[in-house]
Amino acid sequence: MLILSRSSKLRLLEGTLRRHLPETLPVLGAVMTINHRNPAGYEVLVDSWPEFKAVLTRPYRDVPPLSHCAAPGGMGELGGLQDGVYEACRDISVAKGVQLEASRYFTYLHLDPSSMPEIRLDPAVRLSSLDISHTDLLKETWVFGGNDRSRRYLTSLIRYFPSICLMDAAHHPGSLGNSSLPQ
């Protein structure tokens, strides 16, 4: 994997991803955030340059080298909507000698959203965004939570990335999403 650190390469990557929308939308958002002020301090890695098949992001110097990320017994997740993601992941796993377990999911887009039924929320439920006070709740419910490092990571996601949640009458989030919240 190659780290793209020069702004000219990152801009070229962003332009390439834009030309392949909507398939590249998930990774384009991450690359755009990194290109424009990079508030959470991430870096971009590609499998090859300039003809890349896979794009990964990770925190600067906060993660061991990729050869240790997918160590036997370890788990990781790679994904995307564009054609060829499975093949790129398979090639990387073969090169690293790591077992790959693939699971597929499909994203469906409605061609005419205006024809869908209108859904009304319970008046006690309101649409809001996450704030720092929700960090401990996320830390407790997240499978990787439970320590100070995960708390700092979740705090940075809430602080720097867009989020949405449904709040009950007591202002507790019942359902939430963050543009960079891990599964």
mmCIF file of C-alpha atoms in Angstrom, residues 30-178:
data_model
loop_
_atom_site.group_PDB
_atom_site.id
_atom_site.type_symbol
_atom_site.label_atom_id
_atom_site.label_comp_id
_atom_site.label_asym_id
_atom_site.label_seq_id
_atom_site.Cartn_x
_atom_site.Cartn_y
_atom_site.Cartn_z
ATOM 1 C CA ALA A 30 -13.545 10.636 3.319
ATOM 2 C CA VAL A 31 -11.022 11.886 0.743
ATOM 3 C CA MET A 32 -12.770 15.279 0.469
ATOM 4 C CA THR A 33 -12.658 15.658 4.253
ATOM 5 C CA ILE A 34 -8.948 14.837 4.260
ATOM 6 C CA ASN A 35 -8.289 17.247 1.365
ATOM 7 C CA HIS A 36 -10.137 20.102 3.045
ATOM 8 C CA ARG A 37 -8.464 20.761 6.412
ATOM 9 C CA ASN A 38 -8.375 17.087 7.534
ATOM 10 C CA PRO A 39 -9.858 17.819 10.988
ATOM 11 C CA ALA A 40 -9.473 14.287 12.349
ATOM 12 C CA GLY A 41 -5.893 13.806 11.108
ATOM 13 C CA TYR A 42 -6.284 10.940 8.625
ATOM 14 C CA GLU A 43 -4.077 9.752 5.783
ATOM 15 C CA VAL A 44 -4.960 8.071 2.483
ATOM 16 C CA LEU A 45 -3.501 4.799 1.233
ATOM 17 C CA VAL A 46 -3.925 3.224 -2.208
ATOM 18 C CA ASP A 47 -2.973 -0.210 -3.521
ATOM 19 C CA SER A 48 -1.136 1.336 -6.502
ATOM 20 C CA TRP A 49 -0.754 4.738 -8.134
ATOM 21 C CA PRO A 50 -2.103 6.189 -10.374
ATOM 22 C CA GLU A 51 -4.092 3.100 -11.455
ATOM 23 C CA PHE A 52 -5.564 2.207 -8.055
ATOM 24 C CA LYS A 53 -8.231 -0.375 -7.213
ATOM 25 C CA ALA A 54 -8.499 0.198 -3.455
ATOM 26 C CA VAL A 55 -8.460 3.339 -1.295
ATOM 27 C CA LEU A 56 -8.120 3.170 2.490
ATOM 28 C CA THR A 57 -8.008 5.882 5.152
ATOM 29 C CA ARG A 58 -6.551 5.667 8.651
ATOM 30 C CA PRO A 59 -5.400 7.986 11.457
ATOM 31 C CA TYR A 60 -1.855 9.376 11.050
ATOM 32 C CA ARG A 61 0.756 7.256 12.825
ATOM 33 C CA ASP A 62 -1.945 6.005 15.169
ATOM 34 C CA VAL A 63 -2.260 2.612 13.519
ATOM 35 C CA PRO A 64 0.491 0.024 13.049
ATOM 36 C CA PRO A 65 1.689 -0.676 9.499
ATOM 37 C CA LEU A 66 -0.867 -2.404 7.284
ATOM 38 C CA SER A 67 1.074 -5.660 7.448
ATOM 39 C CA HIS A 68 -0.011 -5.850 11.096
ATOM 40 C CA CYS A 69 -3.605 -4.658 10.635
ATOM 41 C CA ALA A 70 -4.839 -7.914 9.187
ATOM 42 C CA ALA A 71 -2.778 -10.243 11.347
ATOM 43 C CA PRO A 72 -4.041 -13.800 11.795
ATOM 44 C CA GLY A 73 -6.780 -13.723 14.406
ATOM 45 C CA GLY A 74 -7.407 -10.033 13.736
ATOM 46 C CA MET A 75 -10.447 -8.589 12.047
ATOM 47 C CA GLY A 76 -10.917 -5.762 9.625
ATOM 48 C CA GLU A 77 -13.532 -4.478 7.255
ATOM 49 C CA LEU A 78 -13.191 -3.264 3.692
ATOM 50 C CA GLY A 79 -16.113 -2.205 1.599
ATOM 51 C CA GLY A 80 -17.494 -0.121 -1.177
ATOM 52 C CA LEU A 81 -20.271 0.190 -3.699
ATOM 53 C CA GLN A 82 -18.281 0.168 -6.914
ATOM 54 C CA ASP A 83 -17.614 -2.831 -9.129
ATOM 55 C CA GLY A 84 -14.352 -4.592 -8.421
ATOM 56 C CA VAL A 85 -14.176 -4.002 -4.647
ATOM 57 C CA TYR A 86 -14.370 -7.708 -3.871
ATOM 58 C CA GLU A 87 -11.627 -8.516 -6.375
ATOM 59 C CA ALA A 88 -9.368 -5.751 -5.009
ATOM 60 C CA CYS A 89 -9.930 -6.961 -1.421
ATOM 61 C CA ARG A 90 -9.276 -10.555 -2.486
ATOM 62 C CA ASP A 91 -6.018 -9.570 -4.225
ATOM 63 C CA ILE A 92 -4.829 -7.652 -1.156
ATOM 64 C CA SER A 93 -5.701 -10.551 1.163
ATOM 65 C CA VAL A 94 -3.848 -13.044 -1.057
ATOM 66 C CA ALA A 95 -0.793 -10.762 -1.184
ATOM 67 C CA LYS A 96 -0.837 -10.418 2.625
ATOM 68 C CA GLY A 97 -1.627 -14.090 3.248
ATOM 69 C CA VAL A 98 -4.840 -13.260 5.085
ATOM 70 C CA GLN A 99 -8.115 -15.195 4.923
ATOM 71 C CA LEU A 100 -10.930 -13.172 3.362
ATOM 72 C CA GLU A 101 -14.571 -13.723 4.230
ATOM 73 C CA ALA A 102 -16.874 -11.849 1.887
ATOM 74 C CA SER A 103 -20.405 -10.778 2.632
ATOM 75 C CA ARG A 104 -22.442 -8.885 0.087
ATOM 76 C CA TYR A 105 -25.098 -6.288 0.551
ATOM 77 C CA PHE A 106 -27.002 -4.262 -1.954
ATOM 78 C CA THR A 107 -27.973 -0.612 -1.952
ATOM 79 C CA TYR A 108 -31.266 0.205 -3.605
ATOM 80 C CA LEU A 109 -32.172 3.668 -4.829
ATOM 81 C CA HIS A 110 -35.783 4.592 -5.500
ATOM 82 C CA LEU A 111 -36.142 6.184 -8.934
ATOM 83 C CA ASP A 112 -39.009 8.450 -7.850
ATOM 84 C CA PRO A 113 -38.719 9.331 -4.135
ATOM 85 C CA SER A 114 -41.714 11.676 -4.412
ATOM 86 C CA SER A 115 -43.965 8.635 -4.950
ATOM 87 C CA MET A 116 -42.991 7.084 -1.609
ATOM 88 C CA PRO A 117 -45.436 7.351 1.315
ATOM 89 C CA GLU A 118 -44.903 10.185 3.775
ATOM 90 C CA ILE A 119 -43.762 8.980 7.182
ATOM 91 C CA ARG A 120 -44.517 11.034 10.276
ATOM 92 C CA LEU A 121 -42.526 10.817 13.484
ATOM 93 C CA ASP A 122 -44.074 10.584 16.920
ATOM 94 C CA PRO A 123 -44.285 14.204 18.178
ATOM 95 C CA ALA A 124 -42.156 13.265 21.226
ATOM 96 C CA VAL A 125 -39.317 12.199 18.912
ATOM 97 C CA ARG A 126 -37.233 14.895 17.273
ATOM 98 C CA LEU A 127 -34.533 14.885 14.646
ATOM 99 C CA SER A 128 -31.218 16.178 15.984
ATOM 100 C CA SER A 129 -27.473 15.608 15.806
ATOM 101 C CA LEU A 130 -25.080 13.958 18.223
ATOM 102 C CA ASP A 131 -23.113 16.037 20.689
ATOM 103 C CA ILE A 132 -20.190 15.315 22.990
ATOM 104 C CA SER A 133 -22.538 14.330 25.833
ATOM 105 C CA HIS A 134 -23.445 11.195 23.833
ATOM 106 C CA THR A 135 -19.852 9.901 23.729
ATOM 107 C CA ASP A 136 -20.173 7.624 26.763
ATOM 108 C CA LEU A 137 -23.402 6.079 25.452
ATOM 109 C CA LEU A 138 -21.698 5.303 22.136
ATOM 110 C CA LYS A 139 -18.610 3.968 23.903
ATOM 111 C CA GLU A 140 -20.737 1.569 25.970
ATOM 112 C CA THR A 141 -22.727 0.253 23.008
ATOM 113 C CA TRP A 142 -19.884 0.077 20.458
ATOM 114 C CA VAL A 143 -18.259 -3.365 20.251
ATOM 115 C CA PHE A 144 -14.760 -1.777 20.250
ATOM 116 C CA GLY A 145 -15.583 0.695 23.025
ATOM 117 C CA GLY A 146 -14.736 0.565 26.684
ATOM 118 C CA ASN A 147 -11.418 2.376 26.965
ATOM 119 C CA ASP A 148 -10.038 5.910 26.816
ATOM 120 C CA ARG A 149 -8.697 5.488 23.292
ATOM 121 C CA SER A 150 -12.120 4.513 21.922
ATOM 122 C CA ARG A 151 -13.666 7.425 23.842
ATOM 123 C CA ARG A 152 -11.218 9.890 22.246
ATOM 124 C CA TYR A 153 -11.888 8.390 18.813
ATOM 125 C CA LEU A 154 -15.675 8.634 19.196
ATOM 126 C CA THR A 155 -15.364 12.185 20.536
ATOM 127 C CA SER A 156 -13.405 13.192 17.420
ATOM 128 C CA LEU A 157 -16.040 11.603 15.157
ATOM 129 C CA ILE A 158 -18.852 13.466 16.906
ATOM 130 C CA ARG A 159 -16.912 16.726 16.924
ATOM 131 C CA TYR A 160 -15.666 16.711 13.321
ATOM 132 C CA PHE A 161 -18.132 14.712 11.221
ATOM 133 C CA PRO A 162 -21.824 15.233 10.439
ATOM 134 C CA SER A 163 -24.244 13.093 12.427
ATOM 135 C CA ILE A 164 -27.960 12.571 12.788
ATOM 136 C CA CYS A 165 -30.084 10.993 15.499
ATOM 137 C CA LEU A 166 -33.637 10.591 16.678
ATOM 138 C CA MET A 167 -34.003 11.920 20.240
ATOM 139 C CA ASP A 168 -36.725 10.839 22.616
ATOM 140 C CA ALA A 169 -38.536 13.216 24.982
ATOM 141 C CA ALA A 170 -35.724 12.799 27.552
ATOM 142 C CA HIS A 171 -33.126 13.850 24.919
ATOM 143 C CA HIS A 172 -31.607 10.361 24.637
ATOM 144 C CA PRO A 173 -30.646 9.199 21.134
ATOM 145 C CA GLY A 174 -32.662 6.176 20.050
ATOM 146 C CA SER A 175 -31.264 5.783 16.562
ATOM 147 C CA LEU A 176 -28.168 7.465 15.194
ATOM 148 C CA GLY A 177 -25.764 7.715 12.330
ATOM 149 C CA ASN A 178 -22.454 9.462 11.700
#
